[in-house]
PDB file of C-alpha atoms and ligand atoms in Angstrom:
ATOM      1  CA  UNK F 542      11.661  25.039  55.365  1.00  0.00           C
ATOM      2  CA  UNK F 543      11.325  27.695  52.689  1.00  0.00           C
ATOM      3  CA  UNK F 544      10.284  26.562  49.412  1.00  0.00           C
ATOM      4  CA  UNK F 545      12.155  25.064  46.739  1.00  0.00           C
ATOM      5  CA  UNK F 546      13.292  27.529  43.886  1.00  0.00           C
ATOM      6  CA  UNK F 547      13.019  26.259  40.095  1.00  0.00           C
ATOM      7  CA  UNK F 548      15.609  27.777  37.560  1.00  0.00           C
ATOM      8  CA  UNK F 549      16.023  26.906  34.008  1.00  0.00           C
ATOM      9  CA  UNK F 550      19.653  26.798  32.839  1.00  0.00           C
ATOM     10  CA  UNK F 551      20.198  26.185  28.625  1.00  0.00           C
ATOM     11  CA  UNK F 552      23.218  25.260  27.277  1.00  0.00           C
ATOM     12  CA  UNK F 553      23.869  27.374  23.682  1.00  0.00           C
ATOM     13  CA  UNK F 554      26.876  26.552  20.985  1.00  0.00           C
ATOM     14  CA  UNK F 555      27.730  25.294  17.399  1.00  0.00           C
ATOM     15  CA  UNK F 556      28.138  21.323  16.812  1.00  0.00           C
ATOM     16  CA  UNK F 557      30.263  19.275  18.954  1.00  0.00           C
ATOM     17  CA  UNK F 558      31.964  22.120  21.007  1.00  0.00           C
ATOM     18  CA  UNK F 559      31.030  19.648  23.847  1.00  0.00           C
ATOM     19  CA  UNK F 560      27.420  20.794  25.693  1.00  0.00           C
ATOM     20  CA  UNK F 561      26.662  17.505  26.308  1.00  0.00           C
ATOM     21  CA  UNK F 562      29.995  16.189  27.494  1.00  0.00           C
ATOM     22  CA  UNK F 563      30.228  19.494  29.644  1.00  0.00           C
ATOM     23  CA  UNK F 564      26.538  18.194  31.180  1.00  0.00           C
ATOM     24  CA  UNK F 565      27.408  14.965  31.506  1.00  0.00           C
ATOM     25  CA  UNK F 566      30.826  15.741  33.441  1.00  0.00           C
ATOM     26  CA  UNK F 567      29.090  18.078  35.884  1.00  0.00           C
ATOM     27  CA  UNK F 568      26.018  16.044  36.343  1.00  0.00           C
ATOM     28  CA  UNK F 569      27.775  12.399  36.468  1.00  0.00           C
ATOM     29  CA  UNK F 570      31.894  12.975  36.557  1.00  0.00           C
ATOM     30  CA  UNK F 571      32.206  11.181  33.435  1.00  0.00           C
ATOM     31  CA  UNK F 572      33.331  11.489  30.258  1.00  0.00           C
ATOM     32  CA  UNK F 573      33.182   9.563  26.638  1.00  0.00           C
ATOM     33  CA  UNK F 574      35.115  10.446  23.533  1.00  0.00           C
ATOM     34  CA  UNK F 575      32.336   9.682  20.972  1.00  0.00           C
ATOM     35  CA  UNK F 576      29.429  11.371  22.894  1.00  0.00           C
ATOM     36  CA  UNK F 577      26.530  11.826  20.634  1.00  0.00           C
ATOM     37  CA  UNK F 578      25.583  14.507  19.036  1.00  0.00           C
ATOM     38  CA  UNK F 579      22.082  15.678  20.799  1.00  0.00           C
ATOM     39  CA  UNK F 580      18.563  15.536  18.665  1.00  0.00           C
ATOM     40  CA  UNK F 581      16.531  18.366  19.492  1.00  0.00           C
ATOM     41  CA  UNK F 582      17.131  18.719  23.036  1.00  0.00           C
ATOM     42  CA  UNK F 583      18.090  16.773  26.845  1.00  0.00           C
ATOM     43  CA  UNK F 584      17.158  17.612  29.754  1.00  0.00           C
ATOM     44  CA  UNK F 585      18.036  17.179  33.072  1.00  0.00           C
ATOM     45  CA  UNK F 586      17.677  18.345  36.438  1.00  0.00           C
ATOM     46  CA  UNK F 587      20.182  19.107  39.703  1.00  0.00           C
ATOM     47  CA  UNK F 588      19.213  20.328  42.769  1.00  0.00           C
ATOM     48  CA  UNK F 589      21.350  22.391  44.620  1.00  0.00           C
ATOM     49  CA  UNK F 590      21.682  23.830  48.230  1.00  0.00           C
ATOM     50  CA  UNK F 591      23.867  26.901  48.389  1.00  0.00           C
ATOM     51  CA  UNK F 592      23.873  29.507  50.985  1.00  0.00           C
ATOM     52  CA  UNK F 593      20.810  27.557  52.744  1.00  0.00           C
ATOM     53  CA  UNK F 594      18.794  28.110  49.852  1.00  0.00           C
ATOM     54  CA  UNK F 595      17.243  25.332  47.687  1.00  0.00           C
ATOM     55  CA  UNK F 596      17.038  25.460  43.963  1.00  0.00           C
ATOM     56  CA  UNK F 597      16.189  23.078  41.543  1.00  0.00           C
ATOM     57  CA  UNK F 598      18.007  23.740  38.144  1.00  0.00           C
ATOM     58  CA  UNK F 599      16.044  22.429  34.960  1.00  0.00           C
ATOM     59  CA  UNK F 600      19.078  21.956  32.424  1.00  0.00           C
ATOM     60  CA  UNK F 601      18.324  21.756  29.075  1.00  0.00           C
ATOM     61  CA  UNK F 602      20.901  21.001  26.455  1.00  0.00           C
ATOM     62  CA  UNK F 603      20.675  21.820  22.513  1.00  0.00           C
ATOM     63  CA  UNK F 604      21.572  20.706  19.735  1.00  0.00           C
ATOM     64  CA  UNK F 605      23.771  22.430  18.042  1.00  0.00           C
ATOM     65  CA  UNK F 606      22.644  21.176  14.485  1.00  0.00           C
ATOM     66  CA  UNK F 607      21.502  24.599  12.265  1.00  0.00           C
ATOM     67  CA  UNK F 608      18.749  22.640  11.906  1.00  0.00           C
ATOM     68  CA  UNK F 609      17.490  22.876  15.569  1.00  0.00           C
ATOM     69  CA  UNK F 610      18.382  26.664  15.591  1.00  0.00           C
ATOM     70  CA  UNK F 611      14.496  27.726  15.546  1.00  0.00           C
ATOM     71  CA  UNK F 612      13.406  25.722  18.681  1.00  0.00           C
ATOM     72  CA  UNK F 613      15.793  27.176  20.432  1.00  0.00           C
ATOM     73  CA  UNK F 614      13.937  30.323  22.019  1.00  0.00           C
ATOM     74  CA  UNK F 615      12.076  27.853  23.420  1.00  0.00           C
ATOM     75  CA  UNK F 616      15.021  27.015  25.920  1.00  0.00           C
ATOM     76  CA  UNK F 617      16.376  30.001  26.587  1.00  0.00           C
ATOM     77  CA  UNK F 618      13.359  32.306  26.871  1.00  0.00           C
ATOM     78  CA  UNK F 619      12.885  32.517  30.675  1.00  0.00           C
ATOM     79  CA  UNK F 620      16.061  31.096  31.313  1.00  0.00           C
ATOM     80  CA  UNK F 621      18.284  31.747  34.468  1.00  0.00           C
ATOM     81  CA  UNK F 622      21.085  31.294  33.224  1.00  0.00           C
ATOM     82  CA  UNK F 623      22.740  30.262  29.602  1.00  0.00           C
ATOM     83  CA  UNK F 624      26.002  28.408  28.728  1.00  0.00           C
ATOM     84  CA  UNK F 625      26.914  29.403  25.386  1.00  0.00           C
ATOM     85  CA  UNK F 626      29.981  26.840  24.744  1.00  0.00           C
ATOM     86  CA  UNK F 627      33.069  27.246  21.978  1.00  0.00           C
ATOM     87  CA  UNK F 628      35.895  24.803  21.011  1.00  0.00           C
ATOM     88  CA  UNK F 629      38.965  26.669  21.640  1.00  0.00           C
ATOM     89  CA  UNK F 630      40.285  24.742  19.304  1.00  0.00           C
ATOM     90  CA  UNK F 631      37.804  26.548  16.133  1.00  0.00           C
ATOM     91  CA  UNK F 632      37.371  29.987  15.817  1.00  0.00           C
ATOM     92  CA  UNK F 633      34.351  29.659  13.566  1.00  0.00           C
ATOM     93  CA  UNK F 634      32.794  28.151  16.986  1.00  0.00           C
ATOM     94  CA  UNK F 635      33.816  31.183  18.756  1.00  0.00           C
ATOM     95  CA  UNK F 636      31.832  33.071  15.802  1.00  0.00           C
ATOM     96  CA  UNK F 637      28.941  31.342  16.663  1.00  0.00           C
ATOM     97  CA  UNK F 638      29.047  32.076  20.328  1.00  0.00           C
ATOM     98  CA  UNK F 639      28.991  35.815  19.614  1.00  0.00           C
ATOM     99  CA  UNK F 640      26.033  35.327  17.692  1.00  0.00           C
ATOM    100  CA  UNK F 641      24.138  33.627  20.472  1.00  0.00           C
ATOM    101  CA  UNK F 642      25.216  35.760  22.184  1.00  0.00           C
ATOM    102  CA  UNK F 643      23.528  38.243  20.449  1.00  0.00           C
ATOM    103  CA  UNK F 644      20.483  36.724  19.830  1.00  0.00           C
ATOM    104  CA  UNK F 645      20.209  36.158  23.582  1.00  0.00           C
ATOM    105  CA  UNK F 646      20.468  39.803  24.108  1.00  0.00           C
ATOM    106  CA  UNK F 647      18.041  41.045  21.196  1.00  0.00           C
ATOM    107  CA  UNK F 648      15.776  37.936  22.317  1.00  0.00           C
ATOM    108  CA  UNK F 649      16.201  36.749  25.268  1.00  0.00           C
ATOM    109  CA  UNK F 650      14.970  37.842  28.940  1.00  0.00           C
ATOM    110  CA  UNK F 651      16.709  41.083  31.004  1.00  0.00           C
ATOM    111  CA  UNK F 652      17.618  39.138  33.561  1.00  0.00           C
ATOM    112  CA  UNK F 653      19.182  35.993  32.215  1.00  0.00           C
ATOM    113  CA  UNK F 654      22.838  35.158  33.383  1.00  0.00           C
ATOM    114  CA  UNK F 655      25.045  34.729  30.332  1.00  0.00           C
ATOM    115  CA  UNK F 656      28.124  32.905  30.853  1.00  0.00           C
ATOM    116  CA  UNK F 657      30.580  32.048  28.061  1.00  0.00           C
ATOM    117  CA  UNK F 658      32.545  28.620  28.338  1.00  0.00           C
ATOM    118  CA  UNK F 659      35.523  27.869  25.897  1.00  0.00           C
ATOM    119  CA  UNK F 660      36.031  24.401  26.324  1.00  0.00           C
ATOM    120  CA  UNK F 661      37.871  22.117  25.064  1.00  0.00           C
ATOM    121  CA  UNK F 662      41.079  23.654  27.163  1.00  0.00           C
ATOM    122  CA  UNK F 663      43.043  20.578  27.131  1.00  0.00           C
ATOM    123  CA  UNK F 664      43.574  20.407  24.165  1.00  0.00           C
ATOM    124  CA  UNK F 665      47.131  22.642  24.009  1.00  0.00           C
ATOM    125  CA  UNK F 666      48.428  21.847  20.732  1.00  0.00           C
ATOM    126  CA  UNK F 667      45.578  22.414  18.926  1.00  0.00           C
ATOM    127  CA  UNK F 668      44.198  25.650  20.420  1.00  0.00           C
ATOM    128  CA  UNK F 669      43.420  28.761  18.084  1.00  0.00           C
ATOM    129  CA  UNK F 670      41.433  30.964  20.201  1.00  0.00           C
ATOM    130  CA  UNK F 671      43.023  32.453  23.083  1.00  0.00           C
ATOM    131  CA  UNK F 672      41.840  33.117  26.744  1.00  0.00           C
ATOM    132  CA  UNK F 673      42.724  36.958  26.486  1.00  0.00           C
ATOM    133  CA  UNK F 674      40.745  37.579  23.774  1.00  0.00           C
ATOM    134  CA  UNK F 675      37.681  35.486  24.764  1.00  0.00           C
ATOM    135  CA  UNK F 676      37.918  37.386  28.459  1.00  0.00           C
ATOM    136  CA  UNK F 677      38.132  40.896  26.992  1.00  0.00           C
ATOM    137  CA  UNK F 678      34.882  39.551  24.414  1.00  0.00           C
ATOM    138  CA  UNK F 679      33.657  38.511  27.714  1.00  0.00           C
ATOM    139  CA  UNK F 680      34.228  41.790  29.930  1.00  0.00           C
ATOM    140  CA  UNK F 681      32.838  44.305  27.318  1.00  0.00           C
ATOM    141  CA  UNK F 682      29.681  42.124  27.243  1.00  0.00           C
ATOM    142  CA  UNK F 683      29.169  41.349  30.721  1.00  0.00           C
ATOM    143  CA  UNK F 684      29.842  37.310  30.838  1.00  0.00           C
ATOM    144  CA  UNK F 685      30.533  35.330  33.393  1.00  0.00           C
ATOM    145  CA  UNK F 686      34.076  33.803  31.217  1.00  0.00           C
ATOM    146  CA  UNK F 687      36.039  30.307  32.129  1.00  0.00           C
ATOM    147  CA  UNK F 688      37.909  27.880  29.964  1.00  0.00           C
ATOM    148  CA  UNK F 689      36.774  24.426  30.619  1.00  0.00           C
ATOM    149  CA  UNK F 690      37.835  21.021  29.937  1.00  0.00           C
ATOM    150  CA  UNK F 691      34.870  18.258  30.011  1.00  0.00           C
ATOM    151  CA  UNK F 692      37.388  15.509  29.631  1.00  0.00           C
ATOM    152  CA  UNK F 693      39.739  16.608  32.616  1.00  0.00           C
ATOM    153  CA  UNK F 694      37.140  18.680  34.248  1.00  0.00           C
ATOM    154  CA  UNK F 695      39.037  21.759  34.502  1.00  0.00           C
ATOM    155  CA  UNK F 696      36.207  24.932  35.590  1.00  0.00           C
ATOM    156  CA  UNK F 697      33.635  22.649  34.963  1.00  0.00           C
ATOM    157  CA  UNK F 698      32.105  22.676  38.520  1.00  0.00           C
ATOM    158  CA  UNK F 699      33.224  25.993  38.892  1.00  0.00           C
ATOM    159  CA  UNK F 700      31.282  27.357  36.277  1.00  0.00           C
ATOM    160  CA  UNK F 701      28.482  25.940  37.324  1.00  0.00           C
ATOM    161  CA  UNK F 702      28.935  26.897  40.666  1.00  0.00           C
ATOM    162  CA  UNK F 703      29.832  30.458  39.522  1.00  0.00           C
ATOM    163  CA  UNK F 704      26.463  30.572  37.793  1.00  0.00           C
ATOM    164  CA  UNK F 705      24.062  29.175  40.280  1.00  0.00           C
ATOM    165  CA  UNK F 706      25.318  31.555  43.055  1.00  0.00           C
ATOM    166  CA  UNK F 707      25.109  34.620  40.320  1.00  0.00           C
ATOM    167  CA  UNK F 708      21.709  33.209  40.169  1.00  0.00           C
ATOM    168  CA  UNK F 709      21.157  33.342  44.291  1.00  0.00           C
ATOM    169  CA  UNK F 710      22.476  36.937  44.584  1.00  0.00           C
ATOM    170  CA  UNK F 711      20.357  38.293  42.023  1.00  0.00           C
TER     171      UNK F 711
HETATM  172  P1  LIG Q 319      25.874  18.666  19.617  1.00  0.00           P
HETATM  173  O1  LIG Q 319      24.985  17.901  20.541  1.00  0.00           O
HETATM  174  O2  LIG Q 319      25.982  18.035  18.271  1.00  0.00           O
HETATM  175  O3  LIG Q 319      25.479  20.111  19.504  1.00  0.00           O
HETATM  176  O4  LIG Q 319      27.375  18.642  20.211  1.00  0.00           O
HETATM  177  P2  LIG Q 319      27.825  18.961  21.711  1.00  0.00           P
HETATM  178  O5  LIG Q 319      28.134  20.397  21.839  1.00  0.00           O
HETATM  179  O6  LIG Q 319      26.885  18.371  22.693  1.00  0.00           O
HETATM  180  O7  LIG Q 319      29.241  18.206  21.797  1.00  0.00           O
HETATM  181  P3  LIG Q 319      29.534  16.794  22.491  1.00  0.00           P
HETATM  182  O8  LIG Q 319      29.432  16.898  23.973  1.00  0.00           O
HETATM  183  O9  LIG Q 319      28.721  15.766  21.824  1.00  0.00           O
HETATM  184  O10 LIG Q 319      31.078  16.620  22.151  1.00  0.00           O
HETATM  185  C1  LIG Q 319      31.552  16.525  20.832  1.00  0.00           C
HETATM  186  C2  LIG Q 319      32.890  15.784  20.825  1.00  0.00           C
HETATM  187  O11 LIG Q 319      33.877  16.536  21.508  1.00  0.00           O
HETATM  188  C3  LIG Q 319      32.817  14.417  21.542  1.00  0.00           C
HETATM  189  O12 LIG Q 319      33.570  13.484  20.800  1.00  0.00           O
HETATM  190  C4  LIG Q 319      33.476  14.680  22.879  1.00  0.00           C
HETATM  191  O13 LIG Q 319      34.135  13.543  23.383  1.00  0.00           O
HETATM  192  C5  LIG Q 319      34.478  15.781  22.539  1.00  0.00           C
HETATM  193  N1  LIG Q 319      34.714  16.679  23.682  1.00  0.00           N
HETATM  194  C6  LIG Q 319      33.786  17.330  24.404  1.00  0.00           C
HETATM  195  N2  LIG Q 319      34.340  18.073  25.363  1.00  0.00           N
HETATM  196  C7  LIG Q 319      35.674  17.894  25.246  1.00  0.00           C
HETATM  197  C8  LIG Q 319      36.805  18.406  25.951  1.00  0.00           C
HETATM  198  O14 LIG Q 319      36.715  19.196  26.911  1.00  0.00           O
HETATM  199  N3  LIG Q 319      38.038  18.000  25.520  1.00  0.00           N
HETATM  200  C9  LIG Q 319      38.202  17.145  24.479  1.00  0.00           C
HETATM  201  N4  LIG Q 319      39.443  16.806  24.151  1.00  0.00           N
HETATM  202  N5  LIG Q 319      37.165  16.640  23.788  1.00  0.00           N
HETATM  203  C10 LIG Q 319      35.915  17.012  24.170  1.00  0.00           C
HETATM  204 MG1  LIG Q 320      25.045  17.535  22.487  1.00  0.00          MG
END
């Protein structure tokens, strides 16, 4: 059997856009309404099998707390792949994407996936950024773009999915 790849995955975005929930939906199927918000960092692993190949994803998930903003290069510097979530729902969140967005370019490695999730997709009524101007955002920068939904797991498995084979082709 050929040896089993290791790939680190980070998950990027302001306070309570919903990293965690988006982890814990993917990971477990589940979802709580008063997840808490993450210290420092989780982690967690998933190991995959696509197109016969093995690979073990190391999944770490920030905090979005300002005040945990300087540890995270530590996540995403070698990363794979990168998440960076928004609340549909708050622009300012979308803001914040850009910028880590940014900083992942300026700082990050060449070769890192970047894929930009604006979750939170259920909620209709209360929506304020819109999927057409998140997808052009995404095109002229090169992300991987979904709208996701950690409560009624709309694209989350998808995304995922969309990533790790990204990740295999490369
Ligand atoms: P930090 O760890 O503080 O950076 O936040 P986070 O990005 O991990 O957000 P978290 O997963 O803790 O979610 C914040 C809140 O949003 C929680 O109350 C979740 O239940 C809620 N939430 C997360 N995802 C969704 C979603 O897709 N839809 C709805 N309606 N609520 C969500
Ligand atoms: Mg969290």
């Amino acid at each position: 059997p050929r040896p089993i790849k290791k790939a680190k995955l980070v998950l990027l975005g302001d306070v309570g856009t919903g990293k965690s929930s988006l982890v814990l939906r993917y990971l477990k199927g589940e979802f709580v309404e008063f997840q808490e918000s993450t210290i420092g960092a989780a982690f967690f692993t998933q190991t995959v099998v696509i197109n016969d190949e093995t690979v073990r994803f190391e999944i770490w998930d920030t905090a979005g707390q300002e005040r945990y903003h300087c540890l995270a290069p530590m996540y995403y510097r070698g990363a794979a792949a990168a998440v960076v979530v928004y609340d549909v729902t708050n622009p300012a969140t979308f803001s914040r994407a850009k910028k880590w967005v940014q900083e992942l370019e300026i700082q990050g490695s060449q070769n890192t996936i970047i894929a930009l999730a604006g979750n939170k997709a259920d909620l209709l009524e209360a929506r304020q950024v819109f999927a057409e101007e998140a997808q052009t955002y995404a095109e002229d920068n090169g992300l991987l773009f979904m709208e996701t939904s950690a409560k009624t797991a709309i694209n989350v498995n998808d995304i995922f999915y969309e990533i790790e084979l990204d990740h295999l082709v490369q």
